[in-house]
Each structure stands twice: as structure tokens, then as C-alpha cells.
Amino acid sequence: QVRLVESGGGLVQPGGSLRLSCAASGIIFSANGMYWYRQTPGKERELVAAIFSRGSTNYADSVKGRFIISRDNAKNTVYLQMNSLKPEDTAHYYCFTPPYWGQGTQVTVSS
């Protein structure tokens, strides 16, 4: 049974930082690409960042230079370090590895 459990969301001030975690079970973690998506009400779910089994990464233009995705295969966990947060980063953030989704964690950036 596959589980993806996100944590680390919360309320932060503009310019602040958060680190999201996604703990995976039921998959061969080291062989899977891992993805972070986000969704705001009224908008399509969008890809934020990806990290592949070989370690290469990809980022949305809107977060490039501010967010860093990483993985710890020994802990079956993928991370999203979010720096210099902006109000437009406010969204529900989801962990994804095809075809599985986590339940998401809310990030709110507000003063």
C-alpha cells in the first residue's frame, strides 16, 4: 500500500522560509521520480519542482532560484526548501510520484 505523507506547511511572513517533507512508503523510493505540485482555489494544479532517480532536478520558472528540491533515499523522504516566500506562493502543496498523490499540506504566505 502506497502512502505519501506531507508535512511542514504553515503560515509564514513574506520573505520567510519553510521546509516541506514528504515521507513515502510502499514504493521503491530510490527508483522513483518525486514531484511537488501546488494548487490554489480556481487555478490548475501546477508542477513546482521535480527530482529524478539520478538526482537531476527541474523547477517552475516562478520558483527557480528560491526553492530547492532534494531527496534522502535512506529515509524515503523528499524535501522542498522554500526561501524568499511570496504571497503568490500560497497554495496547497502536494507530493506526487506517478500515479500516487499525498494529501497535501497548506502553505500560507501573509503579513
N, CA, C and O atoms as a GROMACS GRO file, in nm:
protein
  444
    1GLN      N    1   0.084  -0.118   0.000
    1GLN     CA    2   0.000   0.000   0.000
    1GLN      C    3   0.089   0.124   0.000
    1GLN      O    4   0.176   0.139   0.085
    2VAL      N    5   0.065   0.213  -0.095
    2VAL     CA    6   0.148   0.331  -0.110
    2VAL      C    7   0.094   0.445  -0.024
    2VAL      O    8  -0.026   0.472  -0.023
    3ARG      N    9   0.183   0.510   0.047
    3ARG     CA   10   0.148   0.628   0.124
    3ARG      C   11   0.251   0.737   0.098
    3ARG      O   12   0.371   0.711   0.096
    4LEU      N   13   0.202   0.858   0.077
    4LEU     CA   14   0.285   0.977   0.068
    4LEU      C   15   0.229   1.076   0.169
    4LEU      O   16   0.114   1.117   0.158
    5VAL      N   17   0.309   1.113   0.266
    5VAL     CA   18   0.262   1.197   0.376
    5VAL      C   19   0.346   1.324   0.381
    5VAL      O   20   0.465   1.320   0.412
    6GLU      N   21   0.281   1.436   0.351
    6GLU     CA   22   0.348   1.566   0.354
    6GLU      C   23   0.342   1.627   0.493
    6GLU      O   24   0.248   1.602   0.569
    7SER      N   25   0.441   1.709   0.524
    7SER     CA   26   0.442   1.784   0.648
    7SER      C   27   0.527   1.909   0.629
    7SER      O   28   0.600   1.920   0.530
    8GLY      N   29   0.516   2.001   0.722
    8GLY     CA   30   0.600   2.120   0.721
    8GLY      C   31   0.532   2.247   0.676
    8GLY      O   32   0.593   2.354   0.681
    9GLY      N   33   0.408   2.239   0.633
    9GLY     CA   34   0.337   2.359   0.592
    9GLY      C   35   0.301   2.446   0.711
    9GLY      O   36   0.316   2.406   0.827
   10GLY      N   37   0.254   2.566   0.680
   10GLY     CA   38   0.215   2.658   0.785
   10GLY      C   39   0.202   2.798   0.733
   10GLY      O   40   0.200   2.822   0.612
   11LEU      N   41   0.193   2.892   0.826
   11LEU     CA   42   0.181   3.034   0.797
   11LEU      C   43   0.316   3.101   0.816
   11LEU      O   44   0.378   3.088   0.922
   12VAL      N   45   0.360   3.174   0.714
   12VAL     CA   46   0.487   3.245   0.722
   12VAL      C   47   0.472   3.385   0.666
   12VAL      O   48   0.382   3.413   0.586
   13GLN      N   49   0.561   3.474   0.708
   13GLN     CA   50   0.566   3.610   0.656
   13GLN      C   51   0.630   3.612   0.519
   13GLN      O   52   0.715   3.528   0.489
   14PRO      N   53   0.593   3.707   0.434
   14PRO     CA   54   0.667   3.724   0.308
   14PRO      C   55   0.816   3.739   0.335
   14PRO      O   56   0.858   3.808   0.428
   15GLY      N   57   0.895   3.673   0.252
   15GLY     CA   58   1.039   3.671   0.271
   15GLY      C   59   1.090   3.560   0.360
   15GLY      O   60   1.210   3.538   0.368
   16GLY      N   61   1.000   3.490   0.425
   16GLY     CA   62   1.038   3.382   0.513
   16GLY      C   63   1.063   3.252   0.440
   16GLY      O   64   1.058   3.246   0.317
   17SER      N   65   1.089   3.147   0.517
   17SER     CA   66   1.122   3.016   0.463
   17SER      C   67   1.042   2.907   0.530
   17SER      O   68   1.004   2.918   0.647
   18LEU      N   69   1.018   2.801   0.456
   18LEU     CA   70   0.961   2.677   0.508
   18LEU      C   71   1.030   2.561   0.440
   18LEU      O   72   1.079   2.573   0.328
   19ARG      N   73   1.032   2.448   0.509
   19ARG     CA   74   1.082   2.324   0.450
   19ARG      C   75   0.973   2.219   0.457
   19ARG      O   76   0.933   2.177   0.566
   20LEU      N   77   0.926   2.176   0.342
   20LEU     CA   78   0.827   2.070   0.334
   20LEU      C   79   0.896   1.935   0.324
   20LEU      O   80   1.004   1.922   0.265
   21SER      N   81   0.833   1.834   0.382
   21SER     CA   82   0.882   1.696   0.373
   21SER      C   83   0.771   1.608   0.320
   21SER      O   84   0.653   1.633   0.344
   22CYS      N   85   0.809   1.503   0.249
   22CYS     CA   86   0.716   1.401   0.202
   22CYS      C   87   0.779   1.266   0.231
   22CYS      O   88   0.880   1.230   0.171
   23ALA      N   89   0.719   1.193   0.323
   23ALA     CA   90   0.766   1.061   0.359
   23ALA      C   91   0.688   0.957   0.280
   23ALA      O   92   0.565   0.955   0.283
   24ALA      N   93   0.759   0.870   0.211
   24ALA     CA   94   0.698   0.772   0.123
   24ALA      C   95   0.714   0.631   0.177
   24ALA      O   96   0.815   0.598   0.239
   25SER      N   97   0.613   0.549   0.154
   25SER     CA   98   0.620   0.408   0.185
   25SER      C   99   0.543   0.330   0.079
   25SER      O  100   0.454   0.384   0.014
   26GLY      N  101   0.578   0.204   0.061
   26GLY     CA  102   0.509   0.120  -0.035
   26GLY      C  103   0.560   0.131  -0.178
   26GLY      O  104   0.502   0.073  -0.269
   27ILE      N  105   0.668   0.204  -0.198
   27ILE     CA  106   0.731   0.215  -0.329
   27ILE      C  107   0.880   0.189  -0.315
   27ILE      O  108   0.936   0.195  -0.205
   28ILE      N  109   0.943   0.159  -0.426
   28ILE     CA  110   1.089   0.151  -0.428
   28ILE      C  111   1.137   0.294  -0.447
   28ILE      O  112   1.154   0.340  -0.560
   29PHE      N  113   1.158   0.362  -0.337
   29PHE     CA  114   1.175   0.507  -0.339
   29PHE      C  115   1.290   0.550  -0.428
   29PHE      O  116   1.278   0.646  -0.504
   30SER      N  117   1.403   0.481  -0.418
   30SER     CA  118   1.522   0.523  -0.491
   30SER      C  119   1.505   0.516  -0.642
   30SER      O  120   1.580   0.581  -0.715
   31ALA      N  121   1.408   0.439  -0.690
   31ALA     CA  122   1.386   0.423  -0.833
   31ALA      C  123   1.282   0.520  -0.889
   31ALA      O  124   1.260   0.524  -1.010
   32ASN      N  125   1.218   0.598  -0.803
   32ASN     CA  126   1.107   0.683  -0.844
   32ASN      C  127   1.145   0.829  -0.855
   32ASN      O  128   1.217   0.883  -0.770
   33GLY      N  129   1.096   0.893  -0.961
   33GLY     CA  130   1.098   1.037  -0.963
   33GLY      C  131   0.996   1.090  -0.864
   33GLY      O  132   0.889   1.031  -0.848
   34MET      N  133   1.028   1.200  -0.798
   34MET     CA  134   0.940   1.261  -0.699
   34MET      C  135   0.911   1.405  -0.741
   34MET      O  136   0.997   1.475  -0.794
   35TYR      N  137   0.788   1.448  -0.716
   35TYR     CA  138   0.741   1.576  -0.764
   35TYR      C  139   0.666   1.651  -0.655
   35TYR      O  140   0.599   1.591  -0.572
   36TRP      N  141   0.680   1.783  -0.656
   36TRP     CA  142   0.596   1.870  -0.576
   36TRP      C  143   0.507   1.952  -0.668
   36TRP      O  144   0.555   2.016  -0.762
   37TYR      N  145   0.377   1.948  -0.642
   37TYR     CA  146   0.278   2.030  -0.709
   37TYR      C  147   0.213   2.123  -0.608
   37TYR      O  148   0.221   2.102  -0.487
   38ARG      N  149   0.147   2.227  -0.659
   38ARG     CA  150   0.068   2.312  -0.572
   38ARG      C  151  -0.060   2.353  -0.644
   38ARG      O  152  -0.068   2.354  -0.766
   39GLN      N  153  -0.162   2.386  -0.564
   39GLN     CA  154  -0.290   2.426  -0.619
   39GLN      C  155  -0.354   2.532  -0.531
   39GLN      O  156  -0.358   2.519  -0.409
   40THR      N  157  -0.405   2.636  -0.596
   40THR     CA  158  -0.481   2.743  -0.534
   40THR      C  159  -0.624   2.734  -0.585
   40THR      O  160  -0.644   2.703  -0.702
   41PRO      N  161  -0.724   2.761  -0.501
   41PRO     CA  162  -0.862   2.758  -0.550
   41PRO      C  163  -0.880   2.840  -0.676
   41PRO      O  164  -0.836   2.955  -0.684
   42GLY      N  165  -0.946   2.781  -0.776
   42GLY     CA  166  -0.970   2.848  -0.902
   42GLY      C  167  -0.858   2.836  -1.003
   42GLY      O  168  -0.871   2.886  -1.115
   43LYS      N  169  -0.749   2.773  -0.967
   43LYS     CA  170  -0.637   2.757  -1.058
   43LYS      C  171  -0.606   2.609  -1.079
   43LYS      O  172  -0.639   2.525  -0.995
   44GLU      N  173  -0.542   2.580  -1.190
   44GLU     CA  174  -0.498   2.444  -1.218
   44GLU      C  175  -0.384   2.406  -1.126
   44GLU      O  176  -0.303   2.490  -1.086
   45ARG      N  177  -0.378   2.279  -1.093
   45ARG     CA  178  -0.264   2.228  -1.018
   45ARG      C  179  -0.139   2.241  -1.105
   45ARG      O  180  -0.140   2.202  -1.222
   46GLU      N  181  -0.033   2.294  -1.048
   46GLU     CA  182   0.087   2.319  -1.126
   46GLU      C  183   0.208   2.252  -1.065
   46GLU      O  184   0.220   2.239  -0.943
   47LEU      N  185   0.296   2.208  -1.152
   47LEU     CA  186   0.422   2.148  -1.108
   47LEU      C  187   0.514   2.256  -1.054
   47LEU      O  188   0.537   2.358  -1.120
   48VAL      N  189   0.568   2.233  -0.936
   48VAL     CA  190   0.661   2.325  -0.872
   48VAL      C  191   0.804   2.280  -0.892
   48VAL      O  192   0.890   2.359  -0.932
   49ALA      N  193   0.831   2.153  -0.864
   49ALA     CA  194   0.967   2.101  -0.870
   49ALA      C  195   0.964   1.951  -0.887
   49ALA      O  196   0.868   1.884  -0.847
   50ALA      N  197   1.069   1.898  -0.945
   50ALA     CA  198   1.083   1.754  -0.966
   50ALA      C  199   1.226   1.713  -0.937
   50ALA      O  200   1.320   1.789  -0.962
   51ILE      N  201   1.241   1.593  -0.885
   51ILE     CA  202   1.373   1.534  -0.869
   51ILE      C  203   1.364   1.390  -0.915
   51ILE      O  204   1.273   1.316  -0.875
   52PHE      N  205   1.457   1.350  -0.999
   52PHE     CA  206   1.453   1.219  -1.062
   52PHE      C  207   1.547   1.122  -0.991
   52PHE      O  208   1.625   1.161  -0.904
   53SER      N  209   1.539   0.995  -1.029
   53SER     CA  210   1.613   0.893  -0.956
   53SER      C  211   1.763   0.914  -0.962
   53SER      O  212   1.835   0.876  -0.869
   54ARG      N  213   1.810   0.974  -1.070
   54ARG     CA  214   1.953   1.000  -1.084
   54ARG      C  215   1.996   1.130  -1.015
   54ARG      O  216   2.114   1.163  -1.010
   55GLY      N  217   1.899   1.204  -0.962
   55GLY     CA  218   1.929   1.325  -0.888
   55GLY      C  219   1.911   1.455  -0.962
   55GLY      O  220   1.923   1.561  -0.901
   56SER      N  221   1.884   1.451  -1.090
   56SER     CA  222   1.860   1.574  -1.163
   56SER      C  223   1.730   1.638  -1.117
   56SER      O  224   1.641   1.570  -1.067
   57THR      N  225   1.720   1.770  -1.134
   57THR     CA  226   1.606   1.846  -1.083
   57THR      C  227   1.549   1.936  -1.190
   57THR      O  228   1.614   1.967  -1.290
   58ASN      N  229   1.425   1.980  -1.168
   58ASN     CA  230   1.357   2.072  -1.257
   58ASN      C  231   1.265   2.159  -1.172
   58ASN      O  232   1.207   2.112  -1.075
   59TYR      N  233   1.252   2.287  -1.210
   59TYR     CA  234   1.173   2.383  -1.133
   59TYR      C  235   1.084   2.466  -1.224
   59TYR      O  236   1.120   2.494  -1.338
   60ALA      N  237   0.970   2.504  -1.172
   60ALA     CA  238   0.889   2.604  -1.239
   60ALA      C  239   0.962   2.737  -1.240
   60ALA      O  240   1.035   2.769  -1.147
   61ASP      N  241   0.943   2.814  -1.346
   61ASP     CA  242   1.009   2.944  -1.355
   61ASP      C  243   0.976   3.033  -1.235
   61ASP      O  244   1.060   3.112  -1.191
   62SER      N  245   0.856   3.022  -1.184
   62SER     CA  246   0.812   3.108  -1.076
   62SER      C  247   0.885   3.085  -0.944
   62SER      O  248   0.884   3.172  -0.857
   63VAL      N  249   0.948   2.968  -0.929
   63VAL     CA  250   1.016   2.937  -0.804
   63VAL      C  251   1.166   2.917  -0.821
   63VAL      O  252   1.238   2.902  -0.722
   64LYS      N  253   1.213   2.917  -0.943
   64LYS     CA  254   1.354   2.892  -0.969
   64LYS      C  255   1.440   2.996  -0.898
   64LYS      O  256   1.414   3.116  -0.905
   65GLY      N  257   1.542   2.949  -0.829
   65GLY     CA  258   1.630   3.036  -0.753
   65GLY      C  259   1.586   3.057  -0.610
   65GLY      O  260   1.663   3.108  -0.529
   66ARG      N  261   1.462   3.019  -0.578
   66ARG     CA  262   1.410   3.035  -0.442
   66ARG      C  263   1.384   2.901  -0.373
   66ARG      O  264   1.403   2.888  -0.252
   67PHE      N  265   1.343   2.801  -0.450
   67PHE     CA  266   1.309   2.670  -0.394
   67PHE      C  267   1.416   2.569  -0.432
   67PHE      O  268   1.477   2.579  -0.539
   68ILE      N  269   1.438   2.471  -0.345
   68ILE     CA  270   1.531   2.362  -0.372
   68ILE      C  271   1.464   2.231  -0.335
   68ILE      O  272   1.416   2.214  -0.223
   69ILE      N  273   1.461   2.137  -0.430
   69ILE     CA  274   1.409   2.003  -0.404
   69ILE      C  275   1.528   1.910  -0.380
   69ILE      O  276   1.630   1.920  -0.447
   70SER      N  277   1.512   1.820  -0.285
   70SER     CA  278   1.617   1.723  -0.255
   70SER      C  279   1.552   1.594  -0.207
   70SER      O  280   1.433   1.590  -0.178
   71ARG      N  281   1.632   1.489  -0.200
   71ARG     CA  282   1.580   1.362  -0.153
   71ARG      C  283   1.683   1.291  -0.068
   71ARG      O  284   1.804   1.308  -0.087
   72ASP      N  285   1.634   1.212   0.026
   72ASP     CA  286   1.717   1.129   0.110
   72ASP      C  287   1.664   0.987   0.094
   72ASP      O  288   1.564   0.950   0.156
   73ASN      N  289   1.731   0.910   0.010
   73ASN     CA  290   1.681   0.776  -0.020
   73ASN      C  291   1.684   0.684   0.102
   73ASN      O  292   1.600   0.594   0.114
   74ALA      N  293   1.778   0.705   0.192
   74ALA     CA  294   1.785   0.624   0.313
   74ALA      C  295   1.665   0.647   0.403
   74ALA      O  296   1.626   0.558   0.478
   75LYS      N  297   1.606   0.765   0.396
   75LYS     CA  298   1.488   0.799   0.477
   75LYS      C  299   1.358   0.793   0.398
   75LYS      O  300   1.252   0.822   0.453
   76ASN      N  301   1.365   0.758   0.271
   76ASN     CA  302   1.247   0.754   0.184
   76ASN      C  303   1.169   0.886   0.191
   76ASN      O  304   1.047   0.887   0.204
   77THR      N  305   1.242   0.996   0.184
   77THR     CA  306   1.182   1.127   0.203
   77THR      C  307   1.232   1.224   0.096
   77THR      O  308   1.350   1.226   0.062
   78VAL      N  309   1.140   1.305   0.045
   78VAL     CA  310   1.174   1.413  -0.045
   78VAL      C  311   1.139   1.545   0.024
   78VAL      O  312   1.041   1.552   0.098
   79TYR      N  313   1.220   1.647   0.000
   79TYR     CA  314   1.205   1.776   0.067
   79TYR      C  315   1.186   1.887  -0.036
   79TYR      O  316   1.228   1.876  -0.151
   80LEU      N  317   1.122   1.992   0.008
   80LEU     CA  318   1.115   2.115  -0.069
   80LEU      C  319   1.150   2.231   0.024
   80LEU      O  320   1.069   2.270   0.108
   81GLN      N  321   1.269   2.284   0.007
   81GLN     CA  322   1.311   2.401   0.083
   81GLN      C  323   1.262   2.524   0.008
   81GLN      O  324   1.298   2.545  -0.108
   82MET      N  325   1.181   2.605   0.074
   82MET     CA  326   1.120   2.722   0.012
   82MET      C  327   1.173   2.846   0.082
   82MET      O  328   1.151   2.866   0.201
   83ASN      N  329   1.242   2.929   0.007
   83ASN     CA  330   1.301   3.052   0.058
   83ASN      C  331   1.240   3.173  -0.011
   83ASN      O  332   1.178   3.161  -0.117
   84SER      N  333   1.258   3.288   0.051
   84SER     CA  334   1.209   3.414  -0.007
   84SER      C  335   1.063   3.403  -0.049
   84SER      O  336   1.027   3.441  -0.161
   85LEU      N  337   0.982   3.351   0.039
   85LEU     CA  338   0.843   3.322   0.006
   85LEU      C  339   0.765   3.449  -0.024
   85LEU      O  340   0.786   3.554   0.037
   86LYS      N  341   0.675   3.437  -0.120
   86LYS     CA  342   0.589   3.546  -0.165
   86LYS      C  343   0.443   3.510  -0.142
   86LYS      O  344   0.410   3.391  -0.135
   87PRO      N  345   0.355   3.609  -0.130
   87PRO     CA  346   0.213   3.577  -0.114
   87PRO      C  347   0.159   3.487  -0.224
   87PRO      O  348   0.071   3.404  -0.198
   88GLU      N  349   0.209   3.501  -0.345
   88GLU     CA  350   0.163   3.416  -0.455
   88GLU      C  351   0.207   3.271  -0.444
   88GLU      O  352   0.162   3.188  -0.522
   89ASP      N  353   0.294   3.240  -0.348
   89ASP     CA  354   0.329   3.101  -0.320
   89ASP      C  355   0.224   3.031  -0.235
   89ASP      O  356   0.229   2.910  -0.217
   90THR      N  357   0.129   3.106  -0.183
   90THR     CA  358   0.022   3.048  -0.102
   90THR      C  359  -0.054   2.944  -0.183
   90THR      O  360  -0.104   2.974  -0.292
   91ALA      N  361  -0.062   2.823  -0.131
   91ALA     CA  362  -0.127   2.712  -0.202
   91ALA      C  363  -0.126   2.589  -0.114
   91ALA      O  364  -0.061   2.585  -0.010
   92HIS      N  365  -0.201   2.490  -0.159
   92HIS     CA  366  -0.191   2.357  -0.102
   92HIS      C  367  -0.085   2.282  -0.181
   92HIS      O  368  -0.094   2.272  -0.304
   93TYR      N  369   0.016   2.230  -0.113
   93TYR     CA  370   0.128   2.165  -0.178
   93TYR      C  371   0.115   2.014  -0.166
   93TYR      O  372   0.089   1.960  -0.058
   94TYR      N  373   0.135   1.945  -0.278
   94TYR     CA  374   0.117   1.801  -0.287
   94TYR      C  375   0.245   1.732  -0.331
   94TYR      O  376   0.317   1.781  -0.418
   95CYS      N  377   0.271   1.619  -0.271
   95CYS     CA  378   0.376   1.528  -0.313
   95CYS      C  379   0.319   1.427  -0.412
   95CYS      O  380   0.207   1.379  -0.393
   96PHE      N  381   0.394   1.395  -0.516
   96PHE     CA  382   0.344   1.307  -0.622
   96PHE      C  383   0.455   1.219  -0.676
   96PHE      O  384   0.566   1.266  -0.702
   97THR      N  385   0.424   1.092  -0.692
   97THR     CA  386   0.505   1.002  -0.772
   97THR      C  387   0.406   0.916  -0.848
   97THR      O  388   0.324   0.847  -0.787
   98PRO      N  389   0.413   0.917  -0.982
   98PRO     CA  390   0.306   0.855  -1.061
   98PRO      C  391   0.279   0.712  -1.020
   98PRO      O  392   0.372   0.633  -1.005
   99PRO      N  393   0.150   0.677  -1.002
   99PRO     CA  394   0.031   0.760  -1.009
   99PRO      C  395  -0.022   0.807  -0.874
   99PRO      O  396  -0.143   0.829  -0.861
  100TYR      N  397   0.063   0.822  -0.774
  100TYR     CA  398   0.019   0.842  -0.637
  100TYR      C  399   0.036   0.985  -0.590
  100TYR      O  400   0.135   1.052  -0.620
  101TRP      N  401  -0.065   1.032  -0.514
  101TRP     CA  402  -0.065   1.165  -0.455
  101TRP      C  403  -0.072   1.157  -0.304
  101TRP      O  404  -0.139   1.070  -0.248
  102GLY      N  405  -0.003   1.248  -0.238
  102GLY     CA  406  -0.025   1.268  -0.097
  102GLY      C  407  -0.148   1.352  -0.073
  102GLY      O  408  -0.213   1.397  -0.167
  103GLN      N  409  -0.180   1.374   0.055
  103GLN     CA  410  -0.299   1.452   0.090
  103GLN      C  411  -0.275   1.602   0.083
  103GLN      O  412  -0.370   1.679   0.080
  104GLY      N  413  -0.151   1.642   0.081
  104GLY     CA  414  -0.115   1.781   0.071
  104GLY      C  415  -0.096   1.848   0.205
  104GLY      O  416  -0.142   1.799   0.309
  105THR      N  417  -0.028   1.962   0.202
  105THR     CA  418  -0.008   2.045   0.319
  105THR      C  419  -0.022   2.191   0.278
  105THR      O  420   0.026   2.231   0.171
  106GLN      N  421  -0.087   2.270   0.361
  106GLN     CA  422  -0.117   2.409   0.328
  106GLN      C  423   0.002   2.498   0.360
  106GLN      O  424   0.061   2.489   0.467
  107VAL      N  425   0.035   2.585   0.265
  107VAL     CA  426   0.133   2.691   0.286
  107VAL      C  427   0.064   2.824   0.264
  107VAL      O  428   0.005   2.847   0.158
  108THR      N  429   0.071   2.910   0.362
  108THR     CA  430   0.012   3.043   0.352
  108THR      C  431   0.119   3.147   0.380
  108THR      O  432   0.183   3.144   0.485
  109VAL      N  433   0.138   3.238   0.287
  109VAL     CA  434   0.237   3.344   0.299
  109VAL      C  435   0.161   3.475   0.310
  109VAL      O  436   0.099   3.520   0.213
  110SER      N  437   0.167   3.536   0.426
  110SER     CA  438   0.088   3.656   0.452
  110SER      C  439   0.149   3.736   0.565
  110SER      O  440   0.208   3.680   0.657
  111SER      N  441   0.134   3.867   0.556
  111SER     CA  442   0.174   3.955   0.664
  111SER      C  443   0.055   3.996   0.749
  111SER      O  444   0.072   4.072   0.845
   0.00000   0.00000   0.00000
